[in-house]
Coordinates of C-alpha atoms in Angstrom, one line a residue:
X1 CA 83.6 147.4 2.9
X2 CA 86.6 148.4 5.0
X3 CA 88.0 150.5 2.1
X4 CA 84.6 152.3 1.7
X5 CA 84.4 153.1 5.4
X6 CA 88.0 154.4 5.4
X7 CA 87.2 156.6 2.3
X8 CA 84.1 158.1 3.9
X9 CA 86.0 158.7 7.2
X10 CA 88.8 160.4 5.3
X11 CA 86.3 162.7 3.5
X12 CA 84.6 163.7 6.7
X13 CA 88.0 164.4 8.3
X14 CA 89.1 166.5 5.4
X15 CA 85.8 168.4 5.5
X16 CA 86.2 169.1 9.1
X17 CA 89.8 170.2 8.7
X18 CA 88.9 172.5 5.8
X19 CA 85.9 174.1 7.4
X20 CA 86.1 177.8 7.7
X21 CA 85.5 179.5 11.1
X22 CA 82.0 180.9 11.3
X23 CA 81.9 184.6 12.2
X24 CA 78.6 186.2 13.2
X25 CA 78.2 189.9 12.8
X26 CA 75.6 191.8 14.7
X27 CA 74.5 193.8 11.6
X28 CA 75.1 193.8 7.9
X29 CA 77.7 196.7 7.6
X30 CA 79.8 195.1 10.3
X31 CA 79.5 191.8 8.4
X32 CA 80.9 193.7 5.4
X33 CA 83.9 194.9 7.4
X34 CA 84.5 191.4 8.7
X35 CA 84.3 189.8 5.2
X36 CA 86.6 192.5 3.8
X37 CA 89.2 191.7 6.4
X38 CA 88.6 187.9 6.7
X39 CA 88.1 187.2 3.0
X40 CA 87.9 183.5 2.0
X41 CA 89.4 182.4 5.3
X42 CA 86.1 182.9 7.2
X43 CA 82.3 182.4 6.7
X44 CA 80.4 185.5 7.7
X45 CA 76.7 185.7 8.6
X46 CA 74.9 188.9 9.8
X47 CA 72.0 188.8 12.3
X48 CA 69.8 191.8 12.7
X49 CA 68.0 193.2 9.8
X50 CA 65.2 195.8 9.5
X51 CA 64.6 197.8 12.7
X52 CA 67.6 196.6 14.8
X53 CA 66.4 198.6 17.8
X54 CA 63.6 196.0 18.2
X55 CA 65.4 192.9 16.9
X56 CA 65.1 189.6 18.6
X57 CA 66.9 186.5 17.3
X58 CA 64.9 183.8 15.5
X59 CA 65.5 180.1 16.1
X60 CA 67.7 180.0 12.9
X61 CA 69.8 182.9 14.2
X62 CA 70.4 181.0 17.5
X63 CA 71.4 177.9 15.5
X64 CA 73.9 179.9 13.5
X65 CA 75.4 181.5 16.6
X66 CA 75.7 178.0 18.2
X67 CA 78.1 177.0 15.4
X68 CA 80.1 180.3 15.4
X69 CA 83.6 180.9 16.7
X70 CA 83.4 184.6 16.8
X71 CA 80.6 187.1 17.4
X72 CA 81.2 190.7 16.4
X73 CA 79.2 193.2 18.4
X74 CA 78.6 196.8 17.4
X75 CA 77.2 198.4 20.6
X76 CA 73.6 197.9 19.8
X77 CA 70.8 197.7 22.3
X78 CA 69.8 194.1 21.7
X79 CA 73.3 192.9 22.2
X80 CA 73.3 193.6 25.9
X81 CA 70.4 191.2 26.5
X82 CA 71.3 188.6 23.9
X83 CA 75.1 188.2 24.1
X84 CA 75.0 186.3 27.4
X85 CA 72.5 183.9 25.8
X86 CA 74.6 183.5 22.7
X87 CA 77.6 182.6 24.9
X88 CA 75.5 180.1 26.9
X89 CA 74.5 178.4 23.6
X90 CA 78.1 178.4 22.2
X91 CA 80.5 177.7 25.0
X92 CA 83.6 178.6 23.0
X93 CA 82.1 181.7 21.4
X94 CA 84.5 184.7 21.5
X95 CA 82.8 188.1 21.5
X96 CA 84.6 191.2 20.2
X97 CA 83.3 194.7 20.4
X98 CA 84.0 196.3 17.1
X99 CA 83.1 199.7 18.5
X100 CA 85.8 199.5 21.2
X101 CA 87.9 202.7 21.5
X102 CA 85.2 204.8 20.0
X103 CA 83.6 207.6 22.1
X104 CA 79.9 207.8 21.4
X105 CA 77.5 210.7 20.6
X106 CA 74.2 211.1 22.2
X107 CA 71.5 209.5 20.0
X108 CA 68.7 212.0 20.8
X109 CA 70.8 214.8 19.4
X110 CA 69.3 215.9 16.0
X111 CA 71.8 218.4 14.8
X112 CA 75.6 218.5 15.1
X113 CA 76.4 215.6 17.5
X114 CA 78.0 216.9 20.7
X115 CA 80.3 215.1 23.0
X116 CA 79.8 215.3 26.8
X117 CA 82.1 218.1 28.0
X118 CA 83.8 215.7 30.4
X119 CA 85.3 213.8 27.4
X120 CA 87.7 216.6 26.9
X121 CA 90.9 215.3 25.5
X122 CA 91.0 211.6 24.7
X123 CA 94.0 209.5 24.0
X124 CA 94.2 205.9 22.8
X125 CA 96.9 203.6 22.0
X126 CA 96.8 201.2 19.0
X127 CA 96.8 197.5 19.8
X128 CA 100.1 195.8 19.9
X129 CA 99.7 193.3 17.2
X130 CA 101.7 193.8 14.0
X131 CA 100.7 196.2 11.4
X132 CA 98.0 198.4 12.8
X133 CA 98.4 202.1 12.3
X134 CA 97.6 205.2 14.4
X135 CA 95.1 207.8 13.3
X136 CA 95.6 211.1 15.0
X137 CA 93.1 213.9 14.6
X138 CA 92.0 217.1 16.2
X139 CA 88.4 218.5 16.1
X140 CA 86.4 221.3 17.6
X141 CA 85.0 219.1 20.3
X142 CA 88.1 217.4 21.6
X143 CA 91.6 216.3 20.8
X144 CA 91.9 212.6 20.1
X145 CA 95.4 211.2 19.8
X146 CA 96.2 207.7 18.8
X147 CA 99.7 206.4 19.1
X148 CA 101.2 204.0 16.6
X149 CA 101.9 200.5 17.8
X150 CA 105.5 199.3 17.9
X151 CA 105.2 196.9 15.0
X152 CA 105.5 197.5 11.3
X153 CA 102.9 197.1 8.6
X154 CA 100.1 199.7 8.6
X155 CA 101.1 203.1 7.5
X156 CA 100.8 206.1 9.8
X157 CA 97.9 208.4 9.1
X158 CA 98.3 211.7 11.0
X159 CA 95.6 214.3 10.9
X160 CA 92.8 212.0 9.9
X161 CA 89.5 213.1 11.4
X162 CA 89.0 210.1 13.7
X163 CA 87.2 212.3 16.2
X164 CA 85.7 209.7 18.5
X165 CA 88.3 207.0 18.9
X166 CA 89.9 206.3 22.2
X167 CA 87.6 206.7 25.0
X168 CA 86.5 203.3 26.3
X169 CA 85.2 204.3 29.7
X170 CA 81.9 206.2 29.6
X171 CA 79.7 207.0 32.6
X172 CA 76.4 205.1 32.8
X173 CA 74.3 208.2 31.8
X174 CA 76.3 208.7 28.6
X175 CA 76.2 205.1 27.6
X176 CA 72.4 205.0 28.2
X177 CA 71.8 207.4 25.3
X178 CA 74.7 206.4 23.1
X179 CA 74.2 206.6 19.3
X180 CA 75.4 203.2 18.0
X181 CA 75.7 204.2 14.2
X182 CA 79.5 204.7 14.4
X183 CA 80.1 202.7 11.1
X184 CA 78.7 205.7 9.1
X185 CA 81.9 207.7 9.8
X186 CA 84.6 206.1 7.6
X187 CA 87.3 206.9 10.1
X188 CA 85.4 205.1 12.8
X189 CA 84.7 202.2 10.4
X190 CA 88.5 201.9 10.1
X191 CA 88.7 201.6 13.9
X192 CA 86.0 198.9 13.8
X193 CA 87.9 197.0 11.0
X194 CA 91.1 197.2 13.1
X195 CA 89.3 195.7 16.1
X196 CA 87.9 192.9 13.8
X197 CA 91.4 192.3 12.4
X198 CA 92.7 191.9 15.9
X199 CA 90.1 189.4 16.8
X200 CA 90.6 187.4 13.6
X201 CA 94.4 187.3 14.2
X202 CA 93.8 186.2 17.8
X203 CA 91.6 183.4 16.6
X204 CA 93.7 182.4 13.6
X205 CA 97.3 183.4 14.0
X206 CA 98.5 181.3 11.0
X207 CA 96.7 183.8 8.7
X208 CA 97.9 186.9 10.4
X209 CA 99.6 188.4 7.3
X210 CA 96.5 187.7 5.2
X211 CA 94.2 189.6 7.6
X212 CA 96.6 192.5 7.9
X213 CA 97.0 192.8 4.1
X214 CA 93.2 192.9 3.8
X215 CA 92.8 195.4 6.6
X216 CA 95.4 197.6 4.9
X217 CA 93.4 197.5 1.6
X218 CA 90.1 198.2 3.3
X219 CA 91.7 201.1 5.2
X220 CA 93.1 202.6 2.1
X221 CA 89.7 202.3 0.3
X222 CA 88.0 204.1 3.2
X223 CA 90.7 206.8 3.3
X224 CA 90.4 207.4 -0.4
X225 CA 86.6 207.6 -0.1
X226 CA 86.9 210.0 2.7
X227 CA 89.2 212.4 0.8
X228 CA 86.8 212.3 -2.2
X229 CA 83.8 212.9 0.0
X230 CA 85.3 215.9 1.7
X231 CA 86.0 217.4 -1.7
X232 CA 82.5 216.7 -2.9
X233 CA 80.8 218.2 0.1
X234 CA 83.2 221.1 0.6
X235 CA 81.3 223.6 -1.5
X236 CA 77.8 223.1 -0.1
X237 CA 76.4 226.3 1.4
X238 CA 73.3 224.7 2.8
X239 CA 74.7 221.9 5.0
X240 CA 71.5 220.8 6.7
X241 CA 69.7 217.6 5.8
X242 CA 66.5 216.1 7.1
X243 CA 66.2 212.4 8.1
X244 CA 63.4 210.4 9.7
X245 CA 65.6 208.5 12.1
X246 CA 68.8 210.2 13.5
X247 CA 71.2 207.5 12.3
X248 CA 73.6 209.9 10.4
X249 CA 75.0 211.9 13.3
X250 CA 78.6 210.6 13.1
X251 CA 78.5 211.1 9.3
X252 CA 77.2 214.6 9.7
X253 CA 79.7 215.6 12.3
X254 CA 82.6 214.2 10.3
X255 CA 81.7 216.1 7.2
X256 CA 80.5 219.3 9.0
X257 CA 76.9 218.8 8.1
X258 CA 73.8 219.2 10.2
X259 CA 71.4 216.3 10.6
X260 CA 67.8 217.2 11.5
X261 CA 65.7 214.4 12.7
X262 CA 61.9 214.0 12.3
X263 CA 61.8 211.2 14.9
X264 CA 62.4 212.4 18.5
X265 CA 64.0 210.0 21.0
X266 CA 62.7 207.0 19.1
X267 CA 59.1 208.2 18.8
X268 CA 56.9 209.7 16.1
X269 CA 56.9 213.6 16.4
X270 CA 54.0 215.3 18.1
X271 CA 51.8 217.7 16.2
X272 CA 53.6 220.8 17.4
X273 CA 57.0 219.2 16.5
X274 CA 55.7 218.4 13.0
X275 CA 54.6 222.0 12.6
X276 CA 58.0 223.4 13.6
X277 CA 59.7 220.9 11.3
X278 CA 57.4 222.0 8.4
X279 CA 58.4 225.6 9.1
X280 CA 62.1 224.8 9.2
X281 CA 62.0 222.8 6.0
X282 CA 60.3 225.8 4.2
X283 CA 62.5 228.4 5.8
X284 CA 65.7 226.4 4.9
X285 CA 64.4 225.6 1.4
X286 CA 65.1 221.9 2.0
X287 CA 64.1 219.9 -1.0
X288 CA 64.6 216.3 0.1
X289 CA 63.6 214.3 3.2
X290 CA 65.6 211.2 3.7
X291 CA 63.6 208.2 5.0
X292 CA 65.0 205.0 6.5
X293 CA 63.9 201.9 4.5
X294 CA 64.0 199.9 7.8
X295 CA 61.4 202.1 9.4
X296 CA 58.0 203.7 8.8
X297 CA 58.0 206.4 6.1
X298 CA 54.6 207.9 7.1
X299 CA 55.9 211.0 8.8
X300 CA 58.3 211.7 6.0
X301 CA 55.6 211.5 3.4
X302 CA 53.3 213.8 5.5
X303 CA 56.1 216.4 5.7
X304 CA 56.8 216.0 2.0
X305 CA 53.2 216.7 1.1
X306 CA 53.1 219.8 3.3
X307 CA 56.4 221.3 2.2
X308 CA 56.8 220.2 -1.5
X309 CA 59.9 218.3 -0.6
X310 CA 60.4 214.8 -2.0
X311 CA 61.2 211.6 -0.1
X312 CA 64.4 209.6 -0.8
X313 CA 65.8 206.6 1.0
X314 CA 69.1 206.4 2.8
X315 CA 69.8 203.0 4.4
X316 CA 72.2 203.1 7.5
X317 CA 72.2 199.3 7.6
X318 CA 73.1 198.5 4.0
X319 CA 75.6 195.7 3.7
X320 CA 78.1 197.3 1.3
X321 CA 79.2 200.0 3.6
X322 CA 81.7 201.7 1.3
X323 CA 79.1 201.9 -1.5
X324 CA 76.4 203.0 0.9
X325 CA 78.6 205.9 2.1
X326 CA 79.2 206.9 -1.5
X327 CA 75.4 206.9 -2.1
X328 CA 74.9 209.1 1.0
X329 CA 77.4 211.7 -0.2
X330 CA 75.9 211.9 -3.6
X331 CA 72.4 212.1 -2.3
X332 CA 73.1 214.8 0.2
X333 CA 75.2 216.8 -2.2
X334 CA 72.4 216.6 -4.9
X335 CA 69.7 217.5 -2.3
X336 CA 71.6 220.6 -1.2
X337 CA 73.0 221.8 -4.5
X338 CA 71.3 224.7 -6.4
X339 CA 69.0 223.5 -9.2

């Protein structure tokens, strides 16, 4: 009997020692970044699905959070209300903002996303842990400079178009209307992955080299995609695309495209707005209206029936972020290429 109890106890102890840290990601694409960096050293679960703007955690979500070591936020509306409750249910929960050091665009903007004028020139310094690189870039809105950290590991990438990094302090008015969809710009996704890597290293220093190696691979994959995407989209003469929900502002700005949104400030368009959108679609000879699978497609279908355009789906919340960005590039290129 004693041997049996000892054996069971040893199994339980081994199970506890080998248990992976549970990491909760706010949304699926952030979960993808976390898993890409954390690999088999962590267990990743994603919370919000569907329309994340109206998301409320279910009892199973709260149970998952209660077991977690790390919560990765992405700057979404629901997080402000729920993160304090998450921390209350899991006393040792560490919260990391994956969108830290990223200056936000205004969500209601439906064309090229503009920065507030006061952002001017932004400068950010890379974190001090080993291996993270700087990404310096200059765009038409502002100069964003990122200084390399003092440690070795991640290669320097000058002149990458990381337009929004490095402005953590925003005034209340700007933050109130911030567009959270930063992960749809691959350069900003790299910033998010770097923030996640920092958090994993702080939580699990023994596997620092593992996390840095995975971050480097993910960064290289995103940089390679970005180069390919710029080449694919370079020759487009018509650079406008119509979406239901304005989730693709960062993507549009980065690739010098113009996003035109059917939805206005989170609401269905009014009759006069629909009429003006119909006219624009006809005048611009737009052939495709991109709907969001997480939201109503009614208005998109109405516009399609009135203009002869077809409706296609683009998911801003798809789990496999890299593949999702590739799909978006191909879809927008096909929609705007002469037939």
